[in-house]
Coordinates of C-alpha atoms in Angstrom, one line a residue:
Chain A
M1 CA 59.1 113.3 -127.3
S2 CA 55.4 112.7 -127.3
E3 CA 53.2 115.2 -125.5
K4 CA 50.6 112.6 -124.9
K5 CA 48.5 112.9 -121.7
P6 CA 48.6 109.9 -119.3
A7 CA 45.4 107.9 -118.9
L8 CA 42.9 109.1 -116.3
W9 CA 43.4 106.2 -113.9
L10 CA 47.2 106.9 -114.0
R11 CA 46.6 110.5 -113.1
I12 CA 44.3 109.6 -110.2
F13 CA 46.9 107.0 -108.9
S14 CA 49.7 109.5 -109.1
F15 CA 47.6 112.1 -107.2
L16 CA 46.9 109.5 -104.5
V17 CA 50.6 108.7 -104.1
Y18 CA 51.5 112.4 -103.8
L19 CA 48.6 112.8 -101.3
Y20 CA 50.1 109.9 -99.3
F21 CA 53.5 111.6 -99.3
Y22 CA 52.4 115.1 -98.4
L23 CA 49.1 115.0 -96.5
P24 CA 50.8 114.3 -93.2
I25 CA 53.2 117.1 -93.7
L26 CA 50.4 119.4 -94.8
I27 CA 48.5 118.6 -91.6
L28 CA 51.6 119.2 -89.6
I29 CA 52.0 122.6 -91.2
V30 CA 48.3 123.5 -90.7
F31 CA 48.3 122.6 -87.0
S32 CA 51.4 124.7 -86.4
F33 CA 49.0 127.7 -86.8
N34 CA 46.3 126.2 -84.6
T35 CA 45.3 128.0 -81.4
Q36 CA 44.5 124.7 -79.6
K37 CA 47.4 123.0 -77.8
L38 CA 46.5 119.5 -79.0
N39 CA 46.7 118.4 -82.6
V40 CA 43.1 117.2 -82.7
R41 CA 40.8 119.9 -83.8
W42 CA 41.1 123.2 -85.7
E43 CA 40.2 126.1 -83.5
G44 CA 41.7 129.3 -85.0
F45 CA 44.7 130.8 -86.6
T46 CA 47.7 132.0 -84.5
L47 CA 51.5 132.6 -84.9
K48 CA 51.9 132.1 -81.1
W49 CA 53.8 128.8 -81.5
Y50 CA 56.4 130.4 -83.7
E51 CA 56.9 133.0 -81.0
V52 CA 57.2 130.3 -78.4
L53 CA 59.7 128.5 -80.6
F54 CA 61.9 131.5 -81.2
N55 CA 61.9 132.2 -77.4
D56 CA 62.9 128.6 -76.6
S57 CA 66.6 129.0 -75.9
N58 CA 67.1 125.2 -76.0
V59 CA 65.7 125.0 -79.5
M60 CA 67.7 128.0 -80.6
L61 CA 70.9 126.5 -79.2
A62 CA 70.2 123.1 -80.9
T63 CA 69.6 124.9 -84.2
R64 CA 72.8 126.7 -83.9
N65 CA 74.7 123.4 -83.2
T66 CA 73.0 121.6 -86.0
L67 CA 73.9 124.3 -88.5
I68 CA 77.5 124.5 -87.4
I69 CA 77.8 120.7 -87.5
A70 CA 76.1 120.5 -90.9
F71 CA 78.3 123.2 -92.4
I72 CA 81.6 121.8 -91.1
S73 CA 80.9 118.2 -91.8
T74 CA 79.6 119.0 -95.3
L75 CA 82.7 121.0 -96.1
V76 CA 85.2 118.4 -94.9
A77 CA 83.3 115.4 -96.3
T78 CA 82.9 117.1 -99.7
V79 CA 86.6 117.8 -99.9
I80 CA 87.7 114.3 -98.8
G81 CA 84.8 112.5 -100.7
T82 CA 85.7 114.3 -103.9
M83 CA 89.4 113.5 -103.5
A84 CA 88.5 109.8 -103.0
A85 CA 86.2 109.8 -106.1
L86 CA 89.0 111.4 -108.2
A87 CA 91.6 108.9 -106.9
L88 CA 89.3 105.9 -107.6
Q89 CA 88.7 107.3 -111.0
R90 CA 92.3 107.9 -111.9
Y91 CA 94.5 105.3 -110.4
R92 CA 94.6 101.5 -110.3
F93 CA 96.5 100.0 -107.4
P94 CA 96.8 96.7 -105.5
G95 CA 93.7 96.2 -103.4
Y96 CA 91.6 98.6 -105.5
T97 CA 88.5 96.5 -105.4
L98 CA 88.7 96.1 -101.6
I99 CA 89.3 99.8 -101.0
E100 CA 86.5 100.6 -103.3
S101 CA 83.9 98.3 -101.6
I102 CA 84.8 99.1 -98.0
L103 CA 84.4 102.8 -98.7
Y104 CA 80.7 102.3 -99.1
I105 CA 80.2 100.2 -96.0
P106 CA 78.9 103.2 -93.9
V107 CA 76.2 103.5 -96.5
I108 CA 75.0 99.9 -96.1
I109 CA 75.5 99.0 -92.4
P110 CA 72.7 99.9 -90.0
E111 CA 73.1 103.4 -88.5
V112 CA 72.9 101.9 -85.0
V113 CA 75.9 99.8 -85.6
M114 CA 77.9 102.7 -86.9
G115 CA 76.7 104.8 -83.9
I116 CA 77.8 102.2 -81.4
S117 CA 81.1 101.7 -83.1
L118 CA 81.8 105.4 -83.0
L119 CA 80.9 105.6 -79.4
A120 CA 83.1 102.6 -78.5
F121 CA 85.9 104.2 -80.5
F122 CA 85.6 107.6 -78.8
A123 CA 85.5 105.8 -75.4
L124 CA 88.6 103.8 -76.2
I125 CA 90.7 106.8 -77.1
K126 CA 89.1 108.7 -74.2
F127 CA 87.8 111.5 -76.4
Q128 CA 85.4 113.8 -74.6
L129 CA 81.9 113.5 -76.2
G130 CA 80.4 116.7 -77.5
L131 CA 80.0 118.8 -80.6
V132 CA 83.4 117.8 -81.9
T133 CA 82.6 114.1 -81.8
I134 CA 79.3 114.7 -83.5
T135 CA 81.0 116.6 -86.2
I136 CA 83.6 113.8 -86.7
S137 CA 80.9 111.2 -86.9
H138 CA 78.9 113.2 -89.4
I139 CA 82.0 113.6 -91.6
A140 CA 82.6 109.9 -91.4
F141 CA 79.1 108.9 -92.6
N142 CA 79.0 111.7 -95.2
I143 CA 82.2 110.9 -97.1
P144 CA 80.9 107.8 -98.9
F145 CA 77.7 109.6 -99.9
V146 CA 79.7 112.4 -101.5
T147 CA 82.1 109.9 -103.2
L148 CA 79.1 108.0 -104.6
V149 CA 77.6 111.2 -106.1
V150 CA 80.8 112.6 -107.5
R151 CA 81.8 109.3 -109.0
A152 CA 78.6 109.1 -110.9
R153 CA 79.4 112.5 -112.4
L154 CA 83.0 111.4 -113.2
H155 CA 81.7 108.5 -115.2
G156 CA 82.5 109.3 -118.8
F157 CA 84.9 112.1 -117.7
D158 CA 87.1 112.9 -120.7
K159 CA 90.6 112.7 -119.4
S160 CA 91.9 114.4 -122.5
I161 CA 90.6 117.8 -121.3
E162 CA 93.2 117.6 -118.5
E163 CA 95.8 116.7 -121.0
A164 CA 94.7 119.6 -123.2
S165 CA 95.1 122.0 -120.3
M166 CA 98.6 120.8 -119.6
D167 CA 99.4 120.8 -123.3
L168 CA 98.4 124.5 -123.3
G169 CA 100.8 125.4 -120.5
A170 CA 98.9 124.8 -117.3
N171 CA 100.6 122.8 -114.6
E172 CA 98.9 120.1 -112.5
L173 CA 97.5 122.5 -109.9
T174 CA 96.2 125.1 -112.4
T175 CA 94.7 122.3 -114.4
F176 CA 92.8 121.1 -111.4
W177 CA 91.4 124.5 -110.4
R178 CA 90.7 125.8 -114.0
V179 CA 89.6 122.6 -115.8
T180 CA 88.9 119.5 -113.6
L181 CA 87.0 121.2 -110.7
P182 CA 84.7 123.3 -112.9
T183 CA 83.9 120.3 -115.0
I184 CA 82.9 118.1 -112.0
M185 CA 81.4 121.0 -110.0
P186 CA 77.7 120.0 -110.5
G187 CA 78.6 116.6 -109.0
V188 CA 80.5 118.1 -106.1
L189 CA 77.6 120.4 -105.4
S190 CA 75.0 117.6 -105.5
G191 CA 77.2 115.6 -103.1
A192 CA 77.6 118.5 -100.7
M193 CA 73.8 119.1 -100.8
L194 CA 73.1 115.5 -100.0
A195 CA 75.7 115.6 -97.2
F196 CA 74.2 118.7 -95.8
T197 CA 70.7 117.4 -95.6
L198 CA 71.8 114.0 -94.2
S199 CA 73.7 115.9 -91.5
L200 CA 70.7 118.2 -90.7
D201 CA 68.4 115.3 -89.8
D202 CA 70.6 112.6 -88.5
Y203 CA 69.4 111.2 -85.2
V204 CA 70.8 107.7 -84.5
I205 CA 74.5 108.4 -85.0
T206 CA 74.3 111.8 -83.4
Y207 CA 72.6 110.2 -80.4
F208 CA 75.5 107.9 -79.8
S209 CA 78.3 110.5 -80.3
A210 CA 76.6 113.4 -78.4
G211 CA 77.8 114.2 -74.9
P212 CA 75.9 115.9 -72.2
G213 CA 74.8 119.3 -73.2
A214 CA 75.6 118.9 -76.9
T215 CA 72.2 118.8 -78.5
T216 CA 71.2 119.0 -82.1
L217 CA 67.7 119.7 -83.5
P218 CA 66.7 116.0 -84.1
L219 CA 67.8 115.2 -80.5
R220 CA 65.9 118.2 -79.2
V221 CA 62.7 117.3 -81.1
F222 CA 62.8 113.7 -79.8
S223 CA 63.0 114.9 -76.2
M224 CA 60.2 117.4 -76.8
V225 CA 57.8 114.8 -78.2
R226 CA 58.5 112.3 -75.5
F227 CA 55.0 113.0 -74.0
A228 CA 53.1 114.7 -76.7
V229 CA 53.5 116.4 -80.1
T230 CA 53.0 120.1 -79.3
P231 CA 52.3 122.8 -81.8
E232 CA 55.7 124.2 -81.0
V233 CA 57.2 121.0 -82.6
N234 CA 54.8 121.5 -85.5
A235 CA 56.1 125.0 -86.0
L236 CA 59.7 123.8 -85.8
S237 CA 59.0 121.0 -88.3
T238 CA 57.4 123.5 -90.7
L239 CA 60.4 125.7 -90.7
W240 CA 62.5 122.7 -91.2
V241 CA 60.6 121.5 -94.2
L242 CA 60.8 125.0 -95.6
T243 CA 64.6 125.0 -95.2
V244 CA 65.1 121.7 -97.0
L245 CA 62.8 122.8 -99.8
V246 CA 64.9 125.9 -100.3
I247 CA 68.1 123.9 -100.5
L248 CA 66.5 121.5 -102.9
L249 CA 65.3 124.4 -105.1
I250 CA 68.8 126.0 -105.1
S251 CA 70.4 122.7 -106.2
Q252 CA 67.8 122.3 -109.0
V253 CA 68.6 125.8 -110.3
V254 CA 72.3 125.2 -110.1
Q255 CA 72.0 121.9 -112.0
K256 CA 69.8 123.5 -114.7
R257 CA 72.3 126.3 -115.2
Q258 CA 75.1 123.8 -115.7
T259 CA 73.4 122.0 -118.5
Chain B
M1 CA 117.8 125.9 -134.7
D2 CA 118.5 122.2 -134.9
E3 CA 118.2 120.3 -138.1
F4 CA 115.1 118.4 -137.1
A5 CA 111.9 119.6 -135.5
V6 CA 111.3 116.2 -133.9
E7 CA 113.5 113.3 -133.6
M8 CA 112.8 109.9 -132.0
R9 CA 115.9 108.0 -131.3
D10 CA 115.5 104.2 -130.6
V11 CA 112.3 104.8 -128.6
V12 CA 110.6 102.0 -126.8
K13 CA 107.4 102.2 -124.8
I14 CA 106.3 99.3 -122.7
F15 CA 102.8 99.1 -121.1
P16 CA 101.7 96.6 -118.5
T17 CA 98.8 94.5 -119.7
P18 CA 95.8 93.8 -117.5
E19 CA 96.9 90.1 -117.3
G20 CA 100.1 91.2 -115.7
G21 CA 102.3 90.9 -118.8
E22 CA 104.0 93.6 -120.8
V23 CA 103.5 94.8 -124.3
A24 CA 105.7 97.1 -126.4
A25 CA 103.4 99.6 -127.9
V26 CA 106.4 101.3 -129.5
N27 CA 109.3 99.1 -130.3
H28 CA 112.7 100.7 -131.2
V29 CA 111.4 103.5 -133.3
T30 CA 113.8 106.0 -134.9
L31 CA 112.6 108.8 -137.1
Q32 CA 113.4 112.4 -137.9
I33 CA 110.8 115.1 -138.8
K34 CA 112.1 118.1 -140.6
H35 CA 111.1 121.7 -139.9
G36 CA 108.0 122.9 -141.7
E37 CA 107.1 119.3 -142.8
F38 CA 103.7 117.8 -142.9
F39 CA 104.5 114.4 -141.5
S40 CA 102.0 111.6 -141.0
M41 CA 102.1 108.5 -138.9
L42 CA 99.9 105.9 -140.6
G43 CA 98.9 102.5 -139.4
P44 CA 96.1 100.3 -138.1
S45 CA 94.9 100.8 -134.6
G46 CA 97.4 99.5 -132.0
C47 CA 100.4 100.1 -134.3
G48 CA 101.9 102.6 -131.9
K49 CA 101.3 105.8 -133.8
T50 CA 99.2 107.5 -131.0
T51 CA 101.6 106.3 -128.3
S52 CA 104.4 107.9 -130.3
L53 CA 102.5 111.1 -130.5
R54 CA 101.6 111.1 -126.8
M55 CA 105.3 110.7 -126.0
M56 CA 106.2 113.7 -128.2
A57 CA 103.5 115.7 -126.3
G58 CA 104.8 114.5 -122.9
F59 CA 101.7 112.6 -121.8
E60 CA 103.8 109.4 -121.8
W61 CA 107.5 108.9 -121.2
P62 CA 109.6 106.5 -123.2
T63 CA 110.7 103.4 -121.4
E64 CA 113.9 103.5 -123.5
G65 CA 115.4 105.9 -126.0
E66 CA 115.0 109.6 -126.3
I67 CA 112.8 112.2 -128.0
F68 CA 114.3 115.5 -129.2
I69 CA 112.4 118.6 -130.0
D70 CA 114.3 121.2 -131.8
G71 CA 117.4 119.4 -130.8
A72 CA 116.7 119.4 -127.1
A73 CA 116.3 116.0 -125.3
M74 CA 112.9 116.0 -123.7
G75 CA 113.4 113.3 -121.0
R76 CA 110.6 113.6 -118.6
T77 CA 109.8 117.3 -119.4
P78 CA 106.0 117.8 -118.6
P79 CA 103.7 118.7 -121.4
Y80 CA 103.3 122.3 -120.2
L81 CA 107.1 123.0 -120.7
R82 CA 107.3 121.6 -124.2
P83 CA 107.1 123.9 -127.3
I84 CA 104.5 121.6 -128.7
N85 CA 100.7 121.7 -128.9
T86 CA 98.1 119.0 -129.6
V87 CA 94.8 118.8 -131.4
F88 CA 93.0 115.9 -129.8
Q89 CA 90.8 113.3 -131.4
S90 CA 87.9 114.2 -129.1
Y91 CA 88.8 117.9 -129.5
A92 CA 89.0 118.1 -125.6
L93 CA 87.4 121.5 -125.5
F94 CA 86.6 123.0 -122.1
Q95 CA 82.9 122.8 -122.0
H96 CA 82.5 125.3 -119.1
M97 CA 84.3 128.0 -121.1
S98 CA 83.3 130.0 -124.2
V99 CA 85.0 129.7 -127.5
F100 CA 87.0 132.8 -126.6
Q101 CA 88.0 131.5 -123.2
N102 CA 89.1 128.2 -124.8
V103 CA 91.3 129.8 -127.3
A104 CA 92.7 132.4 -124.8
F105 CA 93.5 129.7 -122.2
G106 CA 97.0 129.0 -123.6
L107 CA 98.0 132.6 -123.7
E108 CA 96.6 133.2 -120.2
M109 CA 99.0 130.5 -119.0
E110 CA 101.9 132.5 -120.6
H111 CA 100.6 135.7 -118.8
V112 CA 100.2 137.5 -122.1
P113 CA 98.7 141.0 -121.5
K114 CA 94.9 141.1 -121.8
K115 CA 94.9 143.5 -124.7
E116 CA 97.2 141.3 -126.7
I117 CA 95.2 138.2 -125.8
E118 CA 92.0 139.8 -127.2
H119 CA 93.8 140.8 -130.4
R120 CA 95.4 137.4 -130.9
V121 CA 92.3 135.4 -130.2
G122 CA 90.4 137.5 -132.6
A123 CA 93.0 136.9 -135.3
A124 CA 93.1 133.1 -134.5
L125 CA 89.3 132.8 -134.8
E126 CA 89.4 134.7 -138.0
M127 CA 92.0 132.3 -139.4
V128 CA 89.7 129.3 -138.7
K129 CA 86.7 131.2 -139.9
L130 CA 84.9 131.4 -136.5
S131 CA 84.7 135.2 -136.0
G132 CA 81.5 136.0 -134.3
M133 CA 81.3 132.7 -132.5
S134 CA 83.6 133.7 -129.7
R135 CA 80.8 133.9 -127.0
R136 CA 79.3 130.6 -127.7
K137 CA 79.9 127.5 -125.7
P138 CA 81.5 124.5 -127.4
K139 CA 78.2 122.5 -127.1
Q140 CA 76.5 125.1 -129.4
L141 CA 78.9 124.4 -132.2
S142 CA 78.8 121.8 -134.9
G143 CA 81.5 119.1 -135.0
G144 CA 83.5 120.9 -137.7
Q145 CA 83.3 124.1 -135.8
Q146 CA 84.5 122.5 -132.6
Q147 CA 87.4 121.0 -134.6
R148 CA 88.4 124.5 -135.7
V149 CA 88.2 125.8 -132.1
A150 CA 90.6 123.0 -131.1
L151 CA 92.9 124.0 -134.0
A152 CA 92.8 127.7 -133.1
R153 CA 93.4 126.9 -129.4
A154 CA 96.6 124.9 -130.2
L155 CA 97.9 127.2 -133.0
I156 CA 97.6 130.4 -131.0
K157 CA 100.5 129.3 -128.9
R158 CA 102.7 129.4 -132.0
P159 CA 104.2 126.0 -131.2
A160 CA 107.4 124.6 -132.9
V161 CA 105.4 121.5 -133.7
L162 CA 101.6 120.8 -133.9
L163 CA 100.5 117.3 -133.1
L164 CA 97.2 116.1 -134.5
D165 CA 95.7 112.9 -133.3
E166 CA 93.1 111.8 -135.9
P167 CA 91.6 115.2 -135.8
L168 CA 89.1 114.5 -138.6
G169 CA 88.0 111.1 -137.4
A170 CA 84.7 112.3 -136.0
L171 CA 83.6 114.3 -139.1
D172 CA 81.5 113.0 -142.0
L173 CA 83.2 112.2 -145.3
K174 CA 82.4 115.4 -147.1
L175 CA 83.4 117.7 -144.3
R176 CA 86.5 115.6 -143.8
K177 CA 87.6 116.1 -147.4
E178 CA 87.1 119.8 -147.1
M179 CA 89.0 120.0 -143.8
Q180 CA 91.9 117.9 -145.3
L181 CA 92.5 120.6 -147.9
E182 CA 92.0 123.4 -145.4
L183 CA 94.4 121.9 -142.9
K184 CA 97.0 121.4 -145.6
A185 CA 96.6 125.0 -146.8
L186 CA 96.7 126.2 -143.1
Q187 CA 99.9 124.3 -142.5
K188 CA 101.6 126.0 -145.5
E189 CA 100.3 129.4 -144.3
V190 CA 101.6 129.2 -140.8
G191 CA 104.7 127.2 -141.7
I192 CA 104.6 125.1 -138.5
T193 CA 105.7 121.4 -138.5
F194 CA 102.6 119.2 -138.4
V195 CA 102.8 115.6 -137.1
Y196 CA 99.6 114.0 -138.1
V197 CA 98.3 110.6 -136.8
T198 CA 95.8 108.7 -138.9
H199 CA 94.6 105.3 -139.9
D200 CA 93.2 106.6 -143.1
Q201 CA 95.7 106.0 -145.9
E202 CA 93.9 108.2 -148.4
E203 CA 94.0 111.1 -145.9
A204 CA 97.8 110.5 -145.3
L205 CA 98.5 110.4 -149.1
T206 CA 96.5 113.6 -149.7
M207 CA 98.0 115.8 -147.1
S208 CA 101.5 114.6 -146.2
D209 CA 105.0 115.6 -147.3
R210 CA 106.2 112.4 -145.8
I211 CA 104.6 109.4 -144.2
A212 CA 105.8 106.8 -141.7
V213 CA 103.9 103.5 -142.0
M214 CA 103.7 101.7 -138.7
S215 CA 102.7 98.3 -137.6
Q216 CA 103.0 96.5 -134.3
G217 CA 105.1 99.2 -132.7
K218 CA 107.6 99.4 -135.5
V219 CA 108.1 101.9 -138.4
L220 CA 108.1 99.8 -141.6
Q221 CA 108.8 102.6 -144.1
I222 CA 109.2 106.3 -144.2
G223 CA 108.8 108.2 -147.5
T224 CA 106.9 110.6 -149.7
P225 CA 103.3 109.5 -150.6
V226 CA 104.6 108.6 -154.1
E227 CA 107.5 106.5 -152.7
I228 CA 105.2 104.7 -150.2
Y229 CA 102.6 103.9 -152.9
E230 CA 104.8 103.2 -155.8
R231 CA 107.7 101.5 -154.0
P232 CA 106.5 99.9 -150.8
N233 CA 109.3 98.1 -149.1
C234 CA 107.3 95.1 -147.8
R235 CA 104.1 93.2 -148.2
F236 CA 102.4 95.0 -145.3
V237 CA 103.0 98.5 -146.7
A238 CA 101.8 97.5 -150.2
D239 CA 98.7 95.9 -148.7
F240 CA 97.9 98.7 -146.3
I241 CA 98.3 101.6 -148.7
G242 CA 95.9 101.4 -151.6
E243 CA 94.7 98.2 -153.2
T244 CA 97.0 95.6 -154.7
N245 CA 97.2 92.0 -155.9
F246 CA 99.6 89.5 -154.5
L247 CA 101.2 86.4 -156.0
K248 CA 103.4 84.0 -154.0
G249 CA 106.8 83.2 -155.4
K250 CA 110.5 82.5 -154.9
V251 CA 113.4 84.5 -156.1
K252 CA 115.3 82.8 -159.0
K253 CA 117.7 85.3 -160.4
I254 CA 118.8 88.9 -159.6
E255 CA 120.3 91.2 -162.2
R256 CA 120.8 94.8 -161.3
G257 CA 117.4 95.5 -159.7
L258 CA 115.5 93.3 -162.1
L259 CA 114.4 90.1 -160.4
T260 CA 113.2 86.9 -161.9
V261 CA 110.6 85.2 -159.7
E262 CA 109.3 81.7 -160.0
L263 CA 105.6 81.3 -159.4
P264 CA 105.2 77.7 -158.2
D265 CA 101.4 77.8 -158.6
F266 CA 101.7 78.6 -162.3
S267 CA 104.9 76.9 -163.1
Q268 CA 106.0 80.1 -164.7
E269 CA 108.5 82.9 -164.2
I270 CA 107.8 86.5 -163.9
K271 CA 110.1 89.6 -163.9
G272 CA 109.8 92.5 -161.5
M273 CA 111.5 95.3 -159.5
G274 CA 112.8 94.4 -156.1
H275 CA 114.7 95.6 -153.1
E276 CA 118.4 95.1 -153.2
N277 CA 118.5 93.1 -150.0
L278 CA 116.5 90.2 -151.4
A279 CA 118.4 86.9 -152.0
V280 CA 118.1 84.1 -154.5
G281 CA 115.9 81.4 -153.1
Q282 CA 113.9 83.7 -150.8
D283 CA 110.1 83.4 -150.5
V284 CA 108.6 86.7 -151.8
S285 CA 105.2 88.3 -152.5
V286 CA 104.8 89.8 -156.0
S287 CA 102.6 92.8 -155.8
I288 CA 100.9 94.7 -158.6
R289 CA 98.3 97.4 -158.3
P290 CA 94.9 97.1 -160.1
E291 CA 95.3 100.2 -162.2
K292 CA 98.7 99.0 -163.5
I293 CA 97.6 95.7 -164.9
R294 CA 96.7 95.6 -168.6
L295 CA 94.2 93.2 -170.0
E296 CA 94.4 92.0 -173.6
D297 CA 92.1 89.9 -175.6
D298 CA 93.1 86.2 -175.5
N299 CA 94.0 86.1 -179.3
N300 CA 96.1 89.3 -179.3
T301 CA 99.5 87.9 -178.3
T302 CA 101.5 90.3 -180.5
A303 CA 100.6 93.3 -178.5
V304 CA 102.7 92.0 -175.5
E305 CA 105.4 90.2 -177.2
E306 CA 108.3 92.3 -175.8
D307 CA 107.2 91.4 -172.2
K308 CA 105.9 87.9 -172.7
D309 CA 107.1 86.5 -169.5
N310 CA 104.8 88.7 -167.4
I311 CA 101.5 87.3 -168.9
L312 CA 99.0 85.1 -167.1
R313 CA 95.9 83.6 -168.6
G314 CA 92.5 84.2 -167.0
K315 CA 88.8 84.5 -167.3
V316 CA 86.7 87.5 -166.3
L317 CA 84.6 86.7 -163.3
A318 CA 82.7 89.9 -162.8
T319 CA 82.9 93.5 -163.8
A320 CA 81.7 96.7 -162.2
Y321 CA 81.3 100.0 -164.1
V322 CA 82.1 102.9 -161.8
G323 CA 82.2 105.8 -164.2
S324 CA 85.8 106.8 -164.3
D325 CA 86.9 103.2 -164.6
T326 CA 85.7 99.7 -164.8
R327 CA 86.7 97.2 -162.1
I328 CA 87.3 93.7 -163.4
I329 CA 87.8 90.6 -161.4
V330 CA 89.8 88.0 -163.3
D331 CA 90.2 84.4 -162.2
I332 CA 93.7 83.3 -163.1
G333 CA 93.3 79.8 -161.7
H334 CA 94.4 78.2 -158.4
D335 CA 91.7 80.1 -156.6
I336 CA 93.5 83.4 -157.2
H337 CA 91.5 86.4 -158.3
M338 CA 93.1 89.5 -159.6
V339 CA 91.5 92.9 -159.4
V340 CA 92.0 95.1 -162.5
W341 CA 91.0 98.7 -163.0
E342 CA 90.7 99.7 -166.6
Q343 CA 90.3 103.5 -167.2
N344 CA 87.3 104.4 -169.3
N345 CA 89.2 106.8 -171.5
I346 CA 87.0 106.2 -174.5
S347 CA 83.5 107.4 -174.3
T348 CA 81.0 105.0 -175.8
L349 CA 77.7 103.5 -175.0
D350 CA 78.5 100.2 -176.8
P351 CA 78.6 97.5 -174.1
Q352 CA 80.9 95.4 -176.3
A353 CA 83.6 97.9 -175.7
Y354 CA 84.0 96.7 -172.1
Y355 CA 84.9 93.3 -170.8
V356 CA 82.1 91.1 -169.6
A357 CA 82.0 87.9 -167.5
D358 CA 83.5 84.8 -169.0
D359 CA 85.7 86.7 -171.5
K360 CA 89.0 84.9 -171.8
V361 CA 91.8 87.4 -171.2
L362 CA 95.6 87.8 -171.0
V363 CA 96.6 89.5 -167.8
H364 CA 99.7 91.6 -168.5
L365 CA 101.8 92.7 -165.5
P366 CA 104.3 95.3 -166.9
F367 CA 107.6 94.4 -165.2
E368 CA 108.4 98.0 -164.2
N369 CA 105.2 98.1 -162.1
T370 CA 105.6 94.5 -160.7
L371 CA 107.1 94.7 -157.3
V372 CA 108.9 91.9 -155.6
L373 CA 108.5 92.2 -151.8
P374 CA 109.9 90.3 -148.8
E375 CA 107.2 88.2 -147.2
G376 CA 107.5 89.5 -143.6
V377 CA 108.5 92.9 -142.3
A378 CA 111.5 94.6 -144.0

């Protein structure tokens, strides 16, 4: 590997790209500490908006809902998605190609279409819309993402380590827990991380499958900014960015430790 | 204890092909492996040797026939219930575990007490000269070291039979030669039956007590290295093991093991040793190994008078001096080139002492080393 420094113009260009990415977020964070109610001019530092935020019972409820939905849907989608990835890796059966390609349809089709179809489906089976339907919807769109990530990890998986495990006296179940799962764990964790973040900020599908009273953070934010972006929303967004950043950092550390 | 460590009785394994057909990877194989034997299965890729091994281990089940281990029919017994362990070609080490954990895995599965596991793993690592490496991860070891971990991991279970699937295939030549001798010594030391799969004939000859030569799902010949090399039972075996020269012919006369073969290309007869089930009139291949051919000067006919039938006339095409011997290619006409190895047992710097291109020579094929072999598979 050469340690050569990139050319000056490349460095300037990269800096501008990063600026383009992060300047809006930076402004948002700065204005969350602004005393003025409008996001126009800096007037002075305050933590008032955070206080307002934590006292807003609607936001707190939405946060709680969002986290519950994200945790449950991530857990279920990771288990099912990993199972699907293992099955597609291991077995060949009639209709394999079809099964494999339709699995990824939720990734490709517009979210609106998926949202409407879920709504129509819940209506058809007369299922009461609410937190449960949101969770089910999130599980549905998360499974293919987990499968995609885990399959990438399984590519090049040496099947003989499973055979070695059985050869040494471990039955199928023990082999899965002691050998297969630890080997594919980095992939499973990445899949789960992706599912968690996707669930955290989903708006469209959640909008269609949410019933009255069942609000998540993205839904709440949209209703809050209907008239104006308040510093309270800025504060909320700042915390949100921070949370995602922490998740990202954890996943990076986990990946590093594995290799 | 049964007479045999492993027995394959008329075993067939059929795999579906991607095109929807079927292929017999192993085709009616019967063989017996004795206790404490170093037994090799040798053949080109796709000959069924690895499939046979995988069926012994329990990773595949025979389509027909039965495999016995220590006299017990295995049927569909899963790998974890067989008294057999395997050393894989890829080593198949558990990357997320340390060397110690890898080697201890098999004992943990048997619920051996912790103290005993520690003791036995220590002894096993010492046996393969890896003491002090126990806390490393497999990735931190060289190829040869990983190979030893795989060996220790399998041997620590004290199996009745150890299966080895081309275990030295990934090592470089020098390390490989070292490991061949080490493996052989280790096998003698532990007294476990080794079943060794390889496509490297030299490796099989060096290490084995007996060898089964396989091709296209069938066992062609089973015998000691000497038997396989000196008395191959068909053209394929003669060709696959070592180097040899072939001449096409037809059996003319059979008298108590000594055969007279007509060589139509040379309108000449030649005498050789042959299998008893050859018949007069049958098309055969005459095989003679390069080191067993004697070259004589063209004018020196008296030297070979007693065996005068087995002499062909030729001209030296090229020679290569390789130290221990000189390799000579002789054109005997009809587009047939014979390879001859002459041992350099006289030390001299005189180039005239060696054959050179365009020398006219007599190619003498001593009848006791001239083998008459059936054309196809025996």
